[in-house]
Coordinates of C-alpha atoms in Angstrom, one line a residue:
M1 CA -1.7 -9.1 33.9
S2 CA -0.6 -10.5 30.6
F3 CA -0.4 -8.5 27.3
P4 CA 0.4 -10.3 24.1
V5 CA 3.4 -9.9 21.9
I6 CA 3.0 -9.2 18.2
G7 CA 5.7 -10.4 15.9
V8 CA 6.1 -8.4 12.7
V9 CA 8.0 -10.0 9.8
G10 CA 9.8 -7.2 8.0
G11 CA 11.5 -4.1 9.3
G12 CA 10.1 -1.4 7.0
Q13 CA 8.2 1.8 7.9
L14 CA 4.9 -0.1 8.3
A15 CA 6.4 -2.2 11.1
R16 CA 7.8 1.0 12.5
M17 CA 4.4 2.6 12.6
M18 CA 2.7 -0.4 14.1
A19 CA 4.9 -0.2 17.1
P20 CA 3.6 3.0 18.8
A21 CA 0.0 2.0 18.0
A22 CA 0.6 -1.3 19.8
T23 CA 2.5 0.4 22.7
A24 CA -0.5 2.7 23.3
L25 CA -2.5 -0.4 24.0
G26 CA 0.2 -1.9 26.2
V27 CA 1.0 -4.5 23.6
R28 CA 4.6 -5.3 22.7
V29 CA 5.9 -5.6 19.2
K30 CA 9.0 -7.6 18.1
V31 CA 10.3 -7.3 14.5
L32 CA 12.2 -9.7 12.3
A33 CA 14.3 -7.2 10.5
E34 CA 16.3 -7.5 7.3
G35 CA 19.3 -5.7 8.8
P36 CA 20.4 -3.9 12.0
D37 CA 19.6 -0.4 10.7
V38 CA 16.2 -0.8 8.8
S39 CA 13.4 1.5 9.7
A40 CA 11.6 -0.4 12.4
T41 CA 14.7 -1.2 14.5
T42 CA 14.5 2.2 16.2
A43 CA 10.9 1.7 17.2
A44 CA 10.7 -1.9 18.5
P45 CA 13.0 -4.7 19.7
S46 CA 14.2 -6.5 16.6
T47 CA 16.0 -9.7 15.6
V48 CA 18.0 -9.6 12.4
G49 CA 17.0 -12.5 10.1
D50 CA 16.1 -13.6 6.6
Y51 CA 12.4 -14.0 6.1
R52 CA 13.2 -16.5 3.3
D53 CA 14.9 -18.8 5.9
L54 CA 12.4 -21.1 7.5
E55 CA 14.7 -21.8 10.5
A56 CA 15.0 -18.1 11.2
L57 CA 11.3 -17.7 11.0
K58 CA 10.8 -20.6 13.4
V59 CA 13.2 -19.1 16.0
F60 CA 11.4 -15.7 15.7
V61 CA 7.8 -16.9 16.0
A62 CA 8.7 -18.9 19.1
E63 CA 9.0 -15.7 21.0
V64 CA 5.6 -14.1 20.0
D65 CA 1.9 -14.7 20.4
V66 CA 0.7 -13.6 16.9
V67 CA 2.6 -13.0 13.7
T68 CA 1.7 -10.3 11.1
F69 CA 3.6 -8.8 8.2
D70 CA 5.3 -5.6 7.0
H71 CA 5.3 -7.0 3.4
E72 CA 3.8 -10.0 1.5
H73 CA 7.1 -11.6 0.3
V74 CA 7.5 -14.5 2.8
P75 CA 7.6 -17.7 0.8
P76 CA 4.1 -19.4 0.9
G77 CA 5.6 -22.8 1.7
H78 CA 7.3 -21.3 4.8
L79 CA 4.0 -19.8 5.9
R80 CA 2.1 -23.1 5.5
A81 CA 4.8 -24.9 7.5
L82 CA 4.4 -22.4 10.3
E83 CA 0.6 -22.6 10.2
A84 CA 0.8 -26.4 10.4
A85 CA 3.0 -26.1 13.5
G86 CA 0.3 -24.1 15.2
V87 CA 1.7 -20.6 14.7
N88 CA -1.0 -17.8 14.9
L89 CA -0.6 -16.0 11.5
Q90 CA -2.7 -13.0 10.8
P91 CA -3.4 -13.0 7.9
G92 CA -2.8 -16.7 7.1
P93 CA -1.2 -18.1 4.0
E94 CA -4.5 -19.0 2.3
A95 CA -5.4 -15.3 2.3
L96 CA -1.9 -13.9 1.7
Q97 CA -1.4 -15.9 -1.5
Y98 CA -3.8 -13.5 -3.2
A99 CA -1.6 -10.5 -2.4
Q100 CA 1.5 -12.4 -3.3
D101 CA 0.4 -13.6 -6.7
K102 CA -1.4 -11.2 -9.1
L103 CA -2.7 -14.1 -11.2
L104 CA -4.4 -15.6 -8.2
M105 CA -5.8 -12.2 -7.3
R106 CA -7.3 -11.8 -10.8
Q107 CA -8.9 -15.2 -10.6
A108 CA -10.3 -14.4 -7.1
C109 CA -11.9 -11.1 -8.4
D110 CA -13.5 -13.0 -11.2
R111 CA -14.8 -15.7 -8.9
L112 CA -16.3 -13.1 -6.5
G113 CA -17.9 -11.2 -9.4
L114 CA -15.9 -8.0 -8.9
P115 CA -15.0 -5.7 -11.8
N116 CA -11.6 -6.7 -13.3
P117 CA -9.7 -5.5 -16.4
A118 CA -9.5 -8.0 -19.2
W119 CA -6.5 -10.2 -18.4
A120 CA -4.7 -13.4 -19.2
A121 CA -1.9 -15.6 -18.0
V122 CA 0.7 -15.5 -20.8
S123 CA 3.7 -17.8 -21.0
S124 CA 5.3 -16.6 -24.2
V125 CA 5.7 -13.6 -26.5
A126 CA 3.3 -15.3 -28.9
E127 CA 0.6 -15.5 -26.2
L128 CA 1.2 -11.9 -25.2
L129 CA 0.8 -10.8 -28.8
A130 CA -2.4 -12.8 -29.2
F131 CA -3.8 -11.1 -26.0
G132 CA -2.9 -7.7 -27.3
D133 CA -4.5 -8.4 -30.7
R134 CA -7.6 -9.6 -29.0
T135 CA -8.1 -6.7 -26.5
G136 CA -6.2 -3.9 -28.3
W137 CA -3.0 -2.1 -27.5
P138 CA -1.6 -0.8 -25.2
V139 CA -1.2 -3.8 -22.9
V140 CA 0.2 -3.8 -19.4
L141 CA 2.5 -6.7 -18.6
K142 CA 3.2 -7.6 -14.9
T143 CA 5.3 -10.1 -13.1
P144 CA 2.9 -12.1 -10.9
R145 CA 5.0 -11.8 -7.8
G146 CA 7.6 -9.4 -6.3
G147 CA 6.6 -6.1 -7.9
Y148 CA 6.0 -2.9 -5.9
D149 CA 6.1 0.9 -6.5
G150 CA 6.0 0.4 -10.3
K151 CA 8.6 -2.4 -10.4
G152 CA 7.7 -5.5 -12.3
V153 CA 5.5 -3.6 -14.7
R154 CA 5.8 -2.8 -18.4
V155 CA 3.4 -0.7 -20.5
L156 CA 3.5 -2.1 -24.1
R157 CA 2.1 0.3 -26.6
S158 CA 2.5 -1.9 -29.7
P159 CA 3.2 -5.4 -30.9
E160 CA 6.7 -4.3 -31.6
A161 CA 7.1 -3.4 -27.9
A162 CA 5.7 -6.8 -26.9
E163 CA 8.2 -8.6 -29.1
S164 CA 11.0 -7.0 -27.0
C165 CA 9.8 -8.7 -23.8
G166 CA 11.3 -12.1 -24.4
D167 CA 13.7 -11.6 -21.4
W168 CA 10.7 -11.4 -19.0
F169 CA 9.6 -14.9 -20.0
E170 CA 13.0 -16.1 -18.7
L171 CA 12.6 -14.8 -15.2
G172 CA 11.4 -18.2 -13.8
F173 CA 7.6 -17.5 -13.6
E174 CA 5.3 -20.1 -15.1
A175 CA 3.3 -17.2 -16.6
L176 CA 3.1 -13.5 -16.6
L177 CA 0.0 -11.3 -16.2
A178 CA -1.2 -9.4 -19.2
E179 CA -3.9 -6.8 -18.7
E180 CA -5.8 -4.5 -20.9
M181 CA -5.0 -0.8 -20.5
V182 CA -7.8 0.6 -18.4
D183 CA -9.2 4.0 -19.4
F184 CA -9.6 5.4 -15.9
S185 CA -10.1 8.9 -14.6
R186 CA -8.0 8.5 -11.4
E187 CA -6.9 5.9 -8.8
L188 CA -8.8 5.2 -5.6
S189 CA -8.2 3.0 -2.6
A190 CA -10.8 1.2 -0.4
Q191 CA -9.5 0.0 2.9
V192 CA -11.2 -2.4 5.3
A193 CA -10.1 -4.1 8.5
R194 CA -11.3 -7.6 9.4
S195 CA -10.8 -9.6 12.6
P196 CA -10.5 -13.4 12.9
S197 CA -14.0 -13.5 14.4
G198 CA -15.3 -11.9 11.2
A199 CA -16.0 -8.3 12.2
T200 CA -15.2 -5.7 9.6
A201 CA -14.7 -1.9 9.6
S202 CA -14.5 0.1 6.4
Y203 CA -12.7 3.4 5.8
P204 CA -13.8 6.2 3.4
V205 CA -12.7 5.5 -0.2
V206 CA -9.7 7.8 -0.9
E207 CA -8.1 9.4 -4.0
S208 CA -4.5 8.2 -4.6
I209 CA -2.3 10.2 -6.9
Q210 CA 0.8 8.5 -8.3
T211 CA 4.1 9.9 -9.6
D212 CA 6.5 7.6 -11.3
G213 CA 4.7 4.6 -9.9
V214 CA 5.0 5.8 -6.3
C215 CA 2.1 7.0 -4.2
D216 CA 2.4 10.8 -3.9
V217 CA -0.8 12.5 -2.5
V218 CA -3.8 10.9 -0.9
T219 CA -7.0 12.8 -0.2
A220 CA -9.6 11.2 2.1
P221 CA -12.4 10.9 1.3
A222 CA -11.9 11.1 -2.5
P223 CA -13.3 14.5 -3.6
G224 CA -16.3 14.4 -5.9
L225 CA -16.6 10.6 -5.8
D226 CA -20.1 9.4 -6.7
P227 CA -21.7 8.1 -3.5
G228 CA -22.9 5.0 -5.2
T229 CA -19.4 4.2 -6.5
A230 CA -18.0 4.9 -3.0
H231 CA -20.5 2.5 -1.4
A232 CA -19.9 -0.2 -4.1
A233 CA -16.1 0.1 -3.6
Q234 CA -16.4 -0.4 0.1
E235 CA -18.7 -3.4 -0.4
A236 CA -16.1 -4.8 -2.8
A237 CA -13.4 -4.5 -0.2
V238 CA -15.5 -6.2 2.4
A239 CA -16.4 -9.0 -0.2
L240 CA -12.7 -9.5 -0.8
A241 CA -11.8 -9.5 2.9
E242 CA -14.5 -12.0 3.7
G243 CA -14.2 -14.1 0.5
L244 CA -10.4 -14.5 0.8
G245 CA -10.3 -14.9 4.6
V246 CA -8.2 -11.7 5.2
T247 CA -7.4 -10.6 8.7
G248 CA -5.9 -7.3 9.6
M249 CA -5.9 -4.4 7.2
L250 CA -6.8 -4.9 3.5
A251 CA -6.2 -2.2 0.9
V252 CA -7.9 -2.6 -2.4
E253 CA -6.4 -0.3 -5.1
L254 CA -8.9 0.7 -7.7
F255 CA -9.2 2.4 -11.1
E256 CA -12.1 4.8 -11.2
T257 CA -14.1 4.2 -14.4
P258 CA -17.1 6.6 -14.5
G259 CA -20.0 5.1 -16.4
V260 CA -18.5 1.7 -16.7
G261 CA -19.9 -1.0 -14.3
P262 CA -20.0 0.2 -10.7
G263 CA -17.6 3.0 -11.6
F264 CA -14.3 1.2 -10.7
M265 CA -12.1 -1.8 -11.5
V266 CA -9.8 -3.6 -9.1
N267 CA -6.1 -2.9 -9.6
E268 CA -4.1 -4.5 -6.7
L269 CA -4.4 -5.8 -3.2
A270 CA -2.3 -5.3 -0.1
M271 CA -3.0 -7.3 3.1
R272 CA -1.4 -5.0 5.6
P273 CA -1.4 -1.3 6.4
H274 CA -0.9 0.7 3.2
N275 CA 0.4 4.0 2.0
S276 CA -3.1 5.0 1.0
G277 CA -4.2 4.7 4.6
H278 CA -1.5 6.8 6.3
W279 CA -4.0 9.7 6.3
S280 CA -5.9 7.9 9.0
M281 CA -3.1 8.3 11.6
D282 CA -4.2 11.9 12.1
G283 CA -7.5 12.1 10.2
A284 CA -9.7 9.2 11.6
V285 CA -10.8 8.2 15.1
T286 CA -8.9 5.0 14.7
G287 CA -5.8 5.0 12.5
Q288 CA -5.0 2.1 10.3
F289 CA -2.0 0.9 12.4
E290 CA -4.1 0.8 15.6
Q291 CA -6.9 -0.9 13.7
H292 CA -4.4 -3.5 12.3
V293 CA -3.2 -4.3 15.8
R294 CA -6.8 -4.6 17.1
A295 CA -7.7 -6.8 14.2
V296 CA -4.8 -9.3 14.4
L297 CA -5.4 -9.6 18.2
D298 CA -9.2 -10.1 17.5
L299 CA -10.0 -7.1 19.6
P300 CA -13.2 -5.0 18.9
L301 CA -12.5 -2.8 15.9
G302 CA -12.4 1.0 16.3
S303 CA -14.4 3.7 14.7
T304 CA -13.2 4.8 11.2
A305 CA -15.1 8.1 11.3
P306 CA -13.1 11.0 9.8
L307 CA -12.0 13.8 12.1
G308 CA -12.5 16.6 9.5
A309 CA -14.0 17.2 6.1
Y310 CA -10.8 16.0 4.4
T311 CA -7.3 14.8 5.3
V312 CA -4.5 15.2 2.8
M313 CA -1.4 12.9 3.0
K314 CA 1.7 13.9 1.1
N315 CA 4.7 11.5 0.9
Y316 CA 8.1 13.1 0.8
L317 CA 11.0 11.4 -0.9
G318 CA 14.8 11.7 -0.7
G319 CA 15.9 15.0 -2.2
A320 CA 18.5 17.6 -1.9
N321 CA 18.3 17.8 1.9
E322 CA 20.2 15.1 3.7
D323 CA 19.5 16.5 7.3
L324 CA 15.8 16.0 7.6
Y325 CA 15.6 17.0 11.2
A326 CA 17.3 20.3 10.6
A327 CA 14.4 21.2 8.3
F328 CA 11.7 20.4 10.8
P329 CA 11.8 23.9 12.5
S330 CA 11.2 25.6 9.2
A331 CA 8.4 23.2 8.2
M332 CA 6.7 23.4 11.5
T333 CA 6.9 27.2 11.7
A334 CA 5.5 27.6 8.2
F335 CA 2.8 24.9 8.6
P336 CA 2.0 24.4 12.2
E337 CA -1.1 22.4 11.2
A338 CA 1.1 19.7 9.5
K339 CA 1.6 16.4 11.2
I340 CA 5.0 15.2 10.2
H341 CA 6.0 11.5 10.1
A342 CA 9.6 10.3 9.4
Y343 CA 10.6 6.7 8.8
G344 CA 14.1 6.8 10.2
K345 CA 15.6 6.0 6.8
S346 CA 18.8 7.4 5.3
V347 CA 18.2 9.9 2.4
R348 CA 18.5 8.5 -1.1
P349 CA 17.1 10.2 -4.2
G350 CA 13.5 9.0 -4.9
R351 CA 13.4 6.9 -1.7
K352 CA 10.1 7.2 0.4
I353 CA 11.3 8.5 3.7
G354 CA 8.2 10.0 5.4
H355 CA 4.8 11.7 5.0
V356 CA 2.9 14.7 6.1
N357 CA -0.8 14.8 7.1
V358 CA -3.0 17.9 7.2
T359 CA -6.7 17.8 8.0
A360 CA -9.2 20.3 6.6
A361 CA -12.0 21.2 9.0
T362 CA -14.4 22.2 6.2
P363 CA -14.7 21.3 2.5
E364 CA -13.6 24.9 1.6
D365 CA -10.3 24.3 3.4
L366 CA -9.2 21.4 1.2
A367 CA -6.9 23.5 -1.2
T368 CA -5.2 25.1 1.8
A369 CA -4.7 21.7 3.5
R370 CA -3.1 20.3 0.4
A371 CA -0.9 23.3 0.0
A372 CA 0.2 22.9 3.6
A373 CA 1.0 19.2 3.2
E374 CA 2.9 19.8 0.0
G375 CA 4.7 22.8 1.4
A376 CA 5.9 21.1 4.6
A377 CA 7.0 18.0 2.6
A378 CA 9.0 20.2 0.2
I379 CA 10.8 21.9 3.0
I380 CA 11.8 18.6 4.5
S381 CA 12.8 16.9 1.3
E382 CA 14.6 19.9 -0.4
G383 CA 15.6 22.0 2.6
P384 CA 14.2 25.2 4.2
Q385 CA 15.2 27.3 1.1
S386 CA 12.5 25.5 -0.9
G387 CA 9.6 26.4 1.4
P388 CA 7.2 29.3 0.7
E389 CA 7.9 32.3 2.8
A390 CA 4.3 33.5 2.4
G391 CA 3.0 30.6 4.5
P392 CA 0.2 28.2 3.7
D393 CA -1.4 30.2 0.9
A394 CA 1.6 29.5 -1.3
R395 CA 1.4 26.3 -3.3
P396 CA 4.7 24.8 -4.4
G397 CA 4.4 22.8 -7.6
T398 CA 4.9 19.1 -7.0
G399 CA 4.0 17.5 -10.3
A400 CA 1.7 15.2 -8.3
R401 CA -0.5 14.1 -11.2
A402 CA 1.3 11.8 -13.6
G403 CA 0.9 12.7 -17.2
S404 CA -0.5 9.4 -18.4
P405 CA -2.8 6.8 -16.9
A406 CA -0.5 4.2 -18.5
A407 CA 2.3 5.3 -16.2
D408 CA 0.0 4.8 -13.2
Q409 CA -1.2 1.2 -13.8
Q410 CA 1.3 0.0 -11.3
E411 CA 1.5 -1.3 -7.8
Q412 CA 2.1 1.0 -4.8
S413 CA 3.2 0.3 -1.3

């Protein structure tokens, strides 16, 4: 009896959560970790190595049957060298390049006929100013590679602000990505899994609320979303997965634009499990991490059917409480319906260190489910003294909705 070994490049929380999903299927996971104490090292055997070092990658992949990724930052040349040597990469470099380079991603969306913001590759402040004058201000400026959770993004509200961006044109990129500021009502995410044999499985389109560029609250499915928009968004995700040759999980982050085109525009892509899919761990028949494992091994994909009317996912960040485990009894007592996930990270202010899922059995239970997810997260992040003593009917304020769409036009993990 022989079970395969999955190698995961990157030791973050996504690799950590892949491990138990694989273990449940009898599949082993090994991780190429950035250091000895990163998130995934407590969940799976790990080797410490630099993913930017081709020799370290070669040593690592020699011990596994298929390679997948916790992040998209492995140099494309290294990936092509591994593929040429016969390494089973899921997804492969020809697909991953569209998640690694936002300029290529925009080109691909245009090629596939998917709704895109107006955009341009700009190589100088003069070109940036010309773009803004043509499309109108504000303009969003992004580095094509390396950004996440709002990093590598500037919102430029005037030509004067654009003129201060000369330093960004000295970062070593051939060009930066300039985009029009999209007038959107909220952010959505459409996830699909695709196997090497071409099978796909779509998840419900979700609402994703950002705070300071970081995913805060996800509601699945997105409340009040027009069914036609939801269907078109799922079709767009499948079109990207098939058109770009994606394998494993694909998350397509979207701007909802009611009355404009199909009701959405494409924002970003992630070719791996994604924060907007964490709800599925407790709210769907097949969670995204099990689905990713199935997909990269070319196993039949699982059902994506929801287990309740809604599931709410609330991230918790590093706060006043440094002893997370000590707060678990209070959170679990106050909100026994909450499913708590911790990433094994040290506490640092603003650092994403875990999430809470709560499923609502009926549509009428959505507000209570969200209050429970927020309440449990607050207790863990800030300590038991922050939790509501009245139980799940109390709703601690979280400031979940960012005040400006401009602040939200950023990448999330």
